[in-house]
Short mmCIF file of C-alpha atoms and ligand atoms in Angstrom, two decimals:
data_model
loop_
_atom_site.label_atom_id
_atom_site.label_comp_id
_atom_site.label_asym_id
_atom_site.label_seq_id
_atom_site.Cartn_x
_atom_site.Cartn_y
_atom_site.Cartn_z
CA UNK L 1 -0.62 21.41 23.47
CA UNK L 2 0.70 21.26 19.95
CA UNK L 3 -1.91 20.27 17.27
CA UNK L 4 -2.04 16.88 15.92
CA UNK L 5 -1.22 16.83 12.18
CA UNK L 6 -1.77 13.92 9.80
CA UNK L 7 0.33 13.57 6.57
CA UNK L 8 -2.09 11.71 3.86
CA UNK L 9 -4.03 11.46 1.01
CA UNK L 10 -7.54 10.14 1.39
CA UNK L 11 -7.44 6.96 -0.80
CA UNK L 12 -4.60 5.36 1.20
CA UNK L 13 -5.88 2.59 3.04
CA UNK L 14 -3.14 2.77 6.05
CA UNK L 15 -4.33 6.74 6.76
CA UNK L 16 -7.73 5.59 7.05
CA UNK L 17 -7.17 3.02 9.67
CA UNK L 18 -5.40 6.09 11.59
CA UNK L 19 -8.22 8.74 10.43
CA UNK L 20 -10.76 5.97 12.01
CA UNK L 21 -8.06 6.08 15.13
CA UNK L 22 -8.61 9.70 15.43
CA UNK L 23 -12.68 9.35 14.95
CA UNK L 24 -12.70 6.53 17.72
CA UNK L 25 -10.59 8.35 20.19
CA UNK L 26 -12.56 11.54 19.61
CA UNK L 27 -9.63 13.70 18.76
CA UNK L 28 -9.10 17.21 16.40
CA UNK L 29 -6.87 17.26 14.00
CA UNK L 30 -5.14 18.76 10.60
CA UNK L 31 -4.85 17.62 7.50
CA UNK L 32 -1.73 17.84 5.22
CA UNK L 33 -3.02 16.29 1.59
CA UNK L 34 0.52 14.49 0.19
CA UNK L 35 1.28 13.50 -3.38
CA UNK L 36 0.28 10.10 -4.50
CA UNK L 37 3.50 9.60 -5.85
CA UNK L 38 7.11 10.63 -5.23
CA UNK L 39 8.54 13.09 -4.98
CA UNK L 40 7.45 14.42 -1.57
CA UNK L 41 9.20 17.45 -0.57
CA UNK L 42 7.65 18.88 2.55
CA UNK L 43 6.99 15.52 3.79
CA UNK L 44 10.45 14.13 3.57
CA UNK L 45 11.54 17.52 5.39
CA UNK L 46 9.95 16.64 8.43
CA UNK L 47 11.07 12.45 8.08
CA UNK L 48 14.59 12.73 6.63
CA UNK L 49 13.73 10.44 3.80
CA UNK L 50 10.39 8.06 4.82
CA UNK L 51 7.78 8.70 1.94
CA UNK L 52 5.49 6.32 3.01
CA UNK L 53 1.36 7.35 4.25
CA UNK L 54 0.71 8.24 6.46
CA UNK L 55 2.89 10.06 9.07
CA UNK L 56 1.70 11.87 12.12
CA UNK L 57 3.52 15.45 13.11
CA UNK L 58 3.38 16.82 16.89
CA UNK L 59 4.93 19.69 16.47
CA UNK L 60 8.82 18.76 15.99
CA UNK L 61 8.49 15.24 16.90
CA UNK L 62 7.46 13.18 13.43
CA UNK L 63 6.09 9.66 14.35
CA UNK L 64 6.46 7.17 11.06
CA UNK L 65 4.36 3.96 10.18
CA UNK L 66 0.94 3.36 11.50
CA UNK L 67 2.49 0.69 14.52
CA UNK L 68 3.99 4.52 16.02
CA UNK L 69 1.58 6.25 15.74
CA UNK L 70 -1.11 3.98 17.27
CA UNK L 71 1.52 4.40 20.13
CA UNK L 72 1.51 8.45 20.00
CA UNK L 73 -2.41 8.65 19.64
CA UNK L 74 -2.80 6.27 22.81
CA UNK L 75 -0.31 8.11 24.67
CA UNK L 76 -1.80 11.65 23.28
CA UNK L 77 -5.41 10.33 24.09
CA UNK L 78 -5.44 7.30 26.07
CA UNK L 79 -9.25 6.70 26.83
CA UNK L 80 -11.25 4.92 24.61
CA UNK L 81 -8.23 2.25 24.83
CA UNK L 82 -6.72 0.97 21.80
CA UNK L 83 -5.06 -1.84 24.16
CA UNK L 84 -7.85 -3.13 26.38
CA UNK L 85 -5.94 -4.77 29.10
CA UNK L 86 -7.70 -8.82 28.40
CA UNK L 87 -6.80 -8.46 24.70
CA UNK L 88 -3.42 -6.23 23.94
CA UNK L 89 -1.58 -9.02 22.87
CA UNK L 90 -3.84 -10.64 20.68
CA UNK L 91 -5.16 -7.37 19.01
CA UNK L 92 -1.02 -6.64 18.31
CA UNK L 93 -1.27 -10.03 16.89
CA UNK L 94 -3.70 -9.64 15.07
CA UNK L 95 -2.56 -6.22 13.93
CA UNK L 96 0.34 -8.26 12.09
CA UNK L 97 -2.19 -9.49 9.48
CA UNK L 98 -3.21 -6.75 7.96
CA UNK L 99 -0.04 -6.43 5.58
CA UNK L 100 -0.99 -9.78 3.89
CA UNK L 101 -4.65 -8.30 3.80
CA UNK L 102 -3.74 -5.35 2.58
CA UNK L 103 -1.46 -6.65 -0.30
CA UNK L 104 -4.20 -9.30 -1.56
CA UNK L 105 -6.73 -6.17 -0.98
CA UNK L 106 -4.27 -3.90 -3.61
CA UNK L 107 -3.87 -7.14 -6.11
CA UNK L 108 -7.75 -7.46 -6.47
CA UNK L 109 -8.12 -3.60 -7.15
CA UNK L 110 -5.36 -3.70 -10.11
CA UNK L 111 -6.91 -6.50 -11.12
CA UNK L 112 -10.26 -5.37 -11.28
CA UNK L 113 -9.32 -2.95 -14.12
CA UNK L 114 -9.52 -0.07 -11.73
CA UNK L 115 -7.87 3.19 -13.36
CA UNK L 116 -4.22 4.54 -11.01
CA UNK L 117 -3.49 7.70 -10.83
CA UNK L 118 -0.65 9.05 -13.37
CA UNK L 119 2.89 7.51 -12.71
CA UNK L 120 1.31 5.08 -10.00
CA UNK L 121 2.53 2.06 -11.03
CA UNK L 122 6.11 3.24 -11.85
CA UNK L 123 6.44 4.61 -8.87
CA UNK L 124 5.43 1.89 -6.36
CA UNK L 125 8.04 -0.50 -8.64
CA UNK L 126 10.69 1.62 -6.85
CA UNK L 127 9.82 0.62 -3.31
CA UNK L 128 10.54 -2.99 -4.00
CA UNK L 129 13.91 -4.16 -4.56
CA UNK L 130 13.53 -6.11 -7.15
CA UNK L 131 10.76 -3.91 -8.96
CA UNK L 132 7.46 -6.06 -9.70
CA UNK L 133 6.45 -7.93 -12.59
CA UNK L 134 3.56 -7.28 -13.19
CA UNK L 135 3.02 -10.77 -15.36
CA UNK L 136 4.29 -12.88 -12.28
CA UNK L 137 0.98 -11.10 -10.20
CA UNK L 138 -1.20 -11.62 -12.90
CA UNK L 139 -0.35 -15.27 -12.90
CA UNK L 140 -0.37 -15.74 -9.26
CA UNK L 141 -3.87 -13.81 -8.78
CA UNK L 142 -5.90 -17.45 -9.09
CA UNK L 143 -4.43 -18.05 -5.81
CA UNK L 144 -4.65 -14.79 -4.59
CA UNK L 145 -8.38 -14.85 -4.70
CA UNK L 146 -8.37 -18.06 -2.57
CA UNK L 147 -6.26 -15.97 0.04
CA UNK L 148 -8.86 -13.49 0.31
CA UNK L 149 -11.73 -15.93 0.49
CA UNK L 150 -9.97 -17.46 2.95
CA UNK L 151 -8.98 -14.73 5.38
CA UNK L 152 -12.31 -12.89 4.72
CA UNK L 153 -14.33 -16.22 5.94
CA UNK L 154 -11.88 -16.35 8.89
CA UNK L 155 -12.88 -12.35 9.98
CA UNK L 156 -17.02 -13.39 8.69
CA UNK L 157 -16.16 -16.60 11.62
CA UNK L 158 -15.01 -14.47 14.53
CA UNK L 159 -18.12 -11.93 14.00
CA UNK L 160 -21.13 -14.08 13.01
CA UNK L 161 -22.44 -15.08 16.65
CA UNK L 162 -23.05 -11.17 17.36
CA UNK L 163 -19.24 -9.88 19.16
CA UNK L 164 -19.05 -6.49 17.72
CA UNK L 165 -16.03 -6.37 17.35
CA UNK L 166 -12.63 -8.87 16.69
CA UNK L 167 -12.16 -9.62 20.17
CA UNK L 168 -15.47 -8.84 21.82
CA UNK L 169 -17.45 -5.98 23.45
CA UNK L 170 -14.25 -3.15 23.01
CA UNK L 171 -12.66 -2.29 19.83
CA UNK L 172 -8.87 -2.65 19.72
CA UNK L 173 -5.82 -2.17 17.39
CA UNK L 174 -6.84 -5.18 15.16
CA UNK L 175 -9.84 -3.81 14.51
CA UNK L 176 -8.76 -1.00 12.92
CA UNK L 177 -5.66 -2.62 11.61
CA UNK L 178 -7.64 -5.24 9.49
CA UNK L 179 -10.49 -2.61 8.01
CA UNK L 180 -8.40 -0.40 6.73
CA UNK L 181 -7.35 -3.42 3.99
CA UNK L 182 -11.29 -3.96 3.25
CA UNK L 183 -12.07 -0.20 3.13
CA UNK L 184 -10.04 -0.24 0.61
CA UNK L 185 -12.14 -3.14 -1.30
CA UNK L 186 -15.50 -1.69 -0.33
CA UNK L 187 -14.51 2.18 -2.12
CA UNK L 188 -14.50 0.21 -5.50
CA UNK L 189 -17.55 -1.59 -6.86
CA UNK L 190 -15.84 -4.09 -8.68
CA UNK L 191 -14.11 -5.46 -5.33
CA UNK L 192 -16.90 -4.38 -2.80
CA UNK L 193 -19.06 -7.26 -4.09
CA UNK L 194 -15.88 -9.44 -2.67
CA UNK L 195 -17.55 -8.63 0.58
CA UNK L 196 -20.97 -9.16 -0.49
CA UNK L 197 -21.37 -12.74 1.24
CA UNK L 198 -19.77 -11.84 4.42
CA UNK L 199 -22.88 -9.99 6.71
CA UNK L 200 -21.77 -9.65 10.12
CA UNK L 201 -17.77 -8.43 8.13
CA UNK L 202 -19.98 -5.97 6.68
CA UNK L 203 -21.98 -4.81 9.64
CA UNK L 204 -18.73 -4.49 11.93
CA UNK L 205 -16.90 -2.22 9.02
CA UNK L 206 -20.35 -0.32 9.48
CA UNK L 207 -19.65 -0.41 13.29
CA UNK L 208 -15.58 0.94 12.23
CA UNK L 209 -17.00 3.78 9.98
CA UNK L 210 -19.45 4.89 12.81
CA UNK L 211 -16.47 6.19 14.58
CA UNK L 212 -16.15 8.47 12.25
CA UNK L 213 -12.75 10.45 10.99
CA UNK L 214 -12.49 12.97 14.28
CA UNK L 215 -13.05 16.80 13.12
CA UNK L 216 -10.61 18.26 10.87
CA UNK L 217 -9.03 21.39 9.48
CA UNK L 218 -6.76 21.76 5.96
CA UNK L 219 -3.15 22.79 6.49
CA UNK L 220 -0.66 23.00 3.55
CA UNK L 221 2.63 20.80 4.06
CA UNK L 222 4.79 24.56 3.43
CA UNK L 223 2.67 25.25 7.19
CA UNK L 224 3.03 21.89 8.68
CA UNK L 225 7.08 22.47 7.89
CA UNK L 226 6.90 26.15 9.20
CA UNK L 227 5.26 24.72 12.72
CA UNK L 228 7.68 22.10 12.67
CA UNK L 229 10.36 24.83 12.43
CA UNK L 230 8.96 26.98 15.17
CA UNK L 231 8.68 24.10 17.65
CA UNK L 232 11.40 22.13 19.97
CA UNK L 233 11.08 18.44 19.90
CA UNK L 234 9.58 16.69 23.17
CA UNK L 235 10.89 13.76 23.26
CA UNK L 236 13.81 13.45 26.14
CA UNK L 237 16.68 11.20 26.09
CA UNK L 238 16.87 8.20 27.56
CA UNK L 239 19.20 5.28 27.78
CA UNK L 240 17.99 2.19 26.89
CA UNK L 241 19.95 -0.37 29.59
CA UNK L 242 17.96 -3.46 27.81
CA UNK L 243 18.77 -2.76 24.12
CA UNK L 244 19.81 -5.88 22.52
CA UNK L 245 22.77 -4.24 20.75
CA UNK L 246 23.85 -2.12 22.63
CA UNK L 247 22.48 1.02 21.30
CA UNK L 248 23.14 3.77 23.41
CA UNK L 249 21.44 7.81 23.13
CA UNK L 250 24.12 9.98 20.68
CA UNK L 251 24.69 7.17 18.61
CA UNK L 252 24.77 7.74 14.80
CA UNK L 253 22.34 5.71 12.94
CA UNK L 254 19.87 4.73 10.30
CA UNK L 255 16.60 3.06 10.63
CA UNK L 256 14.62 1.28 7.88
CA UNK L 257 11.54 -0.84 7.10
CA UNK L 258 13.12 -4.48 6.18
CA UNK L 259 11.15 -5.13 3.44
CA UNK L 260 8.73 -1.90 1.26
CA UNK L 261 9.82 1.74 1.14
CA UNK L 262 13.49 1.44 1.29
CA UNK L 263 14.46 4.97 2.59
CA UNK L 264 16.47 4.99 5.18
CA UNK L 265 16.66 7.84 7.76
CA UNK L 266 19.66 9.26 9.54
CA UNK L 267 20.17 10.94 12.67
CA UNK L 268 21.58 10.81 16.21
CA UNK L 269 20.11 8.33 18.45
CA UNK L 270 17.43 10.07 21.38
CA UNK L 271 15.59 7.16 23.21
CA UNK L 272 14.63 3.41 22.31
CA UNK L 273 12.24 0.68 23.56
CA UNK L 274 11.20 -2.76 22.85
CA UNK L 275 8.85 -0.64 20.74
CA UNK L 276 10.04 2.36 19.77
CA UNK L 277 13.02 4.18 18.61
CA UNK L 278 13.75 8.37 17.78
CA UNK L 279 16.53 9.57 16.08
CA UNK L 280 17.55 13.30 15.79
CA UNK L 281 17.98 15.13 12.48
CA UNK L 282 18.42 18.69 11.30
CA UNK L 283 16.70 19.74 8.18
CA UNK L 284 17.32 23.04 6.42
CA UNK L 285 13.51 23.78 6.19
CA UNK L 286 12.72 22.05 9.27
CA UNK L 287 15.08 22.67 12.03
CA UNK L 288 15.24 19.92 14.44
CA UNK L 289 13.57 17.60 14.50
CA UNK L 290 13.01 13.85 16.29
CA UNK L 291 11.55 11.13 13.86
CA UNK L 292 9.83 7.75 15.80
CA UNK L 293 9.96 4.40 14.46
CA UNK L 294 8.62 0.94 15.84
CA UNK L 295 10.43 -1.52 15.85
CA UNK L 296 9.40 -4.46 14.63
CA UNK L 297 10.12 -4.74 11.37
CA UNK L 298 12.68 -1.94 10.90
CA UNK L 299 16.57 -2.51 10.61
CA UNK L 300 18.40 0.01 13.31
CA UNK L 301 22.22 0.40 11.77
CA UNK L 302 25.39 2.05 12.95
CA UNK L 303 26.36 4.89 10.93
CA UNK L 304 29.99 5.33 10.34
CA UNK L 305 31.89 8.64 10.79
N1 LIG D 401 3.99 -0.28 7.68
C1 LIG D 401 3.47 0.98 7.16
C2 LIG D 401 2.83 0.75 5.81
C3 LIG D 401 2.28 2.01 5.18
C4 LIG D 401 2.02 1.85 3.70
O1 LIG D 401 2.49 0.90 3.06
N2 LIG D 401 1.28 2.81 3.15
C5 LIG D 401 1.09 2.85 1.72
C6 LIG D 401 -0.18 3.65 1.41
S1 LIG D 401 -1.64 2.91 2.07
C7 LIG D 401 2.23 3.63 1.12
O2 LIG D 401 3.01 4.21 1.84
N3 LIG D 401 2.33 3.69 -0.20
C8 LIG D 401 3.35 4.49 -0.81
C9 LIG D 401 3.13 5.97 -0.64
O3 LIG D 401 2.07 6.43 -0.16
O4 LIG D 401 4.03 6.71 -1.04
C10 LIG D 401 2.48 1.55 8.18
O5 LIG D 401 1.93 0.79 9.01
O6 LIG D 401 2.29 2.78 8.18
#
């Protein structure tokens, strides 16, 4: 079976809630360290164009945002569950939070006079379409903070009378989906003490952490594109008779997130799903290759010509 490979860097809150993933469902894996910032070269090889972190390789197939990928590791590895039959819907639900979380959880750490790497700033500017001013966050931060308190006294609520995790006895998606936000608060000391009043919170990130990352080997991305070149893609085709528009294996398309990250990929339509689409490309480092995207919150469009 082709290796798992995980394209990240190690402060990026979204790869953590997948390296916890990959520590809960007990699985082996390599890591591919990617720039910070853009430019990206071997990743966007393998994705056609998605910069964002992480991404998940499987030999040819490339599975983008961490919604997929969930999907890929549960499929790869499906015991411990990520989906426990009583609460799939409401740890999906829940899942949907963590963007909000996540945001508020970035906003603190600017705020907090925390140093960014070289070119940081800039560079995340470019994934929003109007850029960001950074004077309109600053002023909007007083009610930022009463976001957080908010949301973090909702997730102290749901914990305090002794469930170990979100939605009982069994860890699920929305577990992982909402630590990977206060991970990110905890691995700075002027935002962990945000957490400070919030003891059971703190306990069940213990109880995330536990988990651990999986075991792990280095790879460099010029390998991860070389395996990728060597390998077929898996995924078959298959017509979708329920697709909404229509959409129909062989089409030409591009798929993008609607909102952050703008980068659209193209390729020739392979299979889609209420949640899940693959596209085929053909890179001139990477051969062929299929790239997965959920679908929720990504805009599928017809490519002309
Ligand atoms: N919806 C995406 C969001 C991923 C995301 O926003 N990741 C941040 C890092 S934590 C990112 O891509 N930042 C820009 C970058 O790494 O280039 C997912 O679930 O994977």
């Amino acid at each position: 079976m082709a290796d798992i490979i995980l394209h990240h860097y190690w402060i990026s809150p979204y790869a953590e809630k997948i390296r916890r993933i990959l520590g809960f469902k007990g699985l082996a894996w390599k890591s591919v360290e990617i720039p910070i910032v853009a430019p990206k070269p071997d990743l966007t090889a393998l994705t056609g164009g998605y910069r964002k972190t992480p991404v998940l390789q499987i030999g040819a197939d490339i599975y983008c945002d961490t919604d997929c990928i969930a999907l890929a590791l549960e499929e790869r590895q499906p015991t411990p569950t990520l989906y426990p039959a009583q609460t799939r819907a409401a740890g999906v639900m829940l899942a949907a939070w963590q963007q909000e979380l996540f945001m508020l959880a970035v906003l603190m750490a600017g705020a907090s006079g925390s140093v960014f790497p070289d070119g940081f700033i800039e560079d995340r500017a470019t994934m929003f379409d109007d850029g960001f001013d950074i004077g309109k966050m600053l002023e909007s931060l007083p009610s930022k903070r009463d976001h957080l308190r908010a949301k973090l006294a909702i997730v102290e609520r749901q914990l305090e009378h002794g469930r170990p995790f979100l939605l009982g006895d069994d860890a699920c998606l929305g577990d992982f989906a909402l630590f990977h936000p206060l991970f990110a608060l905890r691995s700075l000391p002027q935002t962990a003490m945000l957490l400070e009043p919030h003891a059971a919170l703190r306990a069940w990130m213990d109880r995330i952490e536990a988990f651990g990352h999986g075991e792990f080997t280095d790879l460099s991305g010029a390998d991860a594109v070389a395996i990728a070149q060597a390998a077929t893609p898996t995924s078959p085709t298959a017509h979708d008779p329920a697709d909404p528009n229509e959409r129909k294996p062989g089409d030409r398309v591009s798929v993008v997130h609607e909102s952050f990250g703008r980068d659209p990929v193209e390729g020739e339509l392979v299979s889609s799903s209420a949640h899940h689409i693959a596209v085929r490309r053909h890179d001139p480092r990477a051969g062929e290759i299929v790239v997965h995207f959920p679908r929720e919150h990504y805009v599928v469009a017809a490519v002309e010509g």
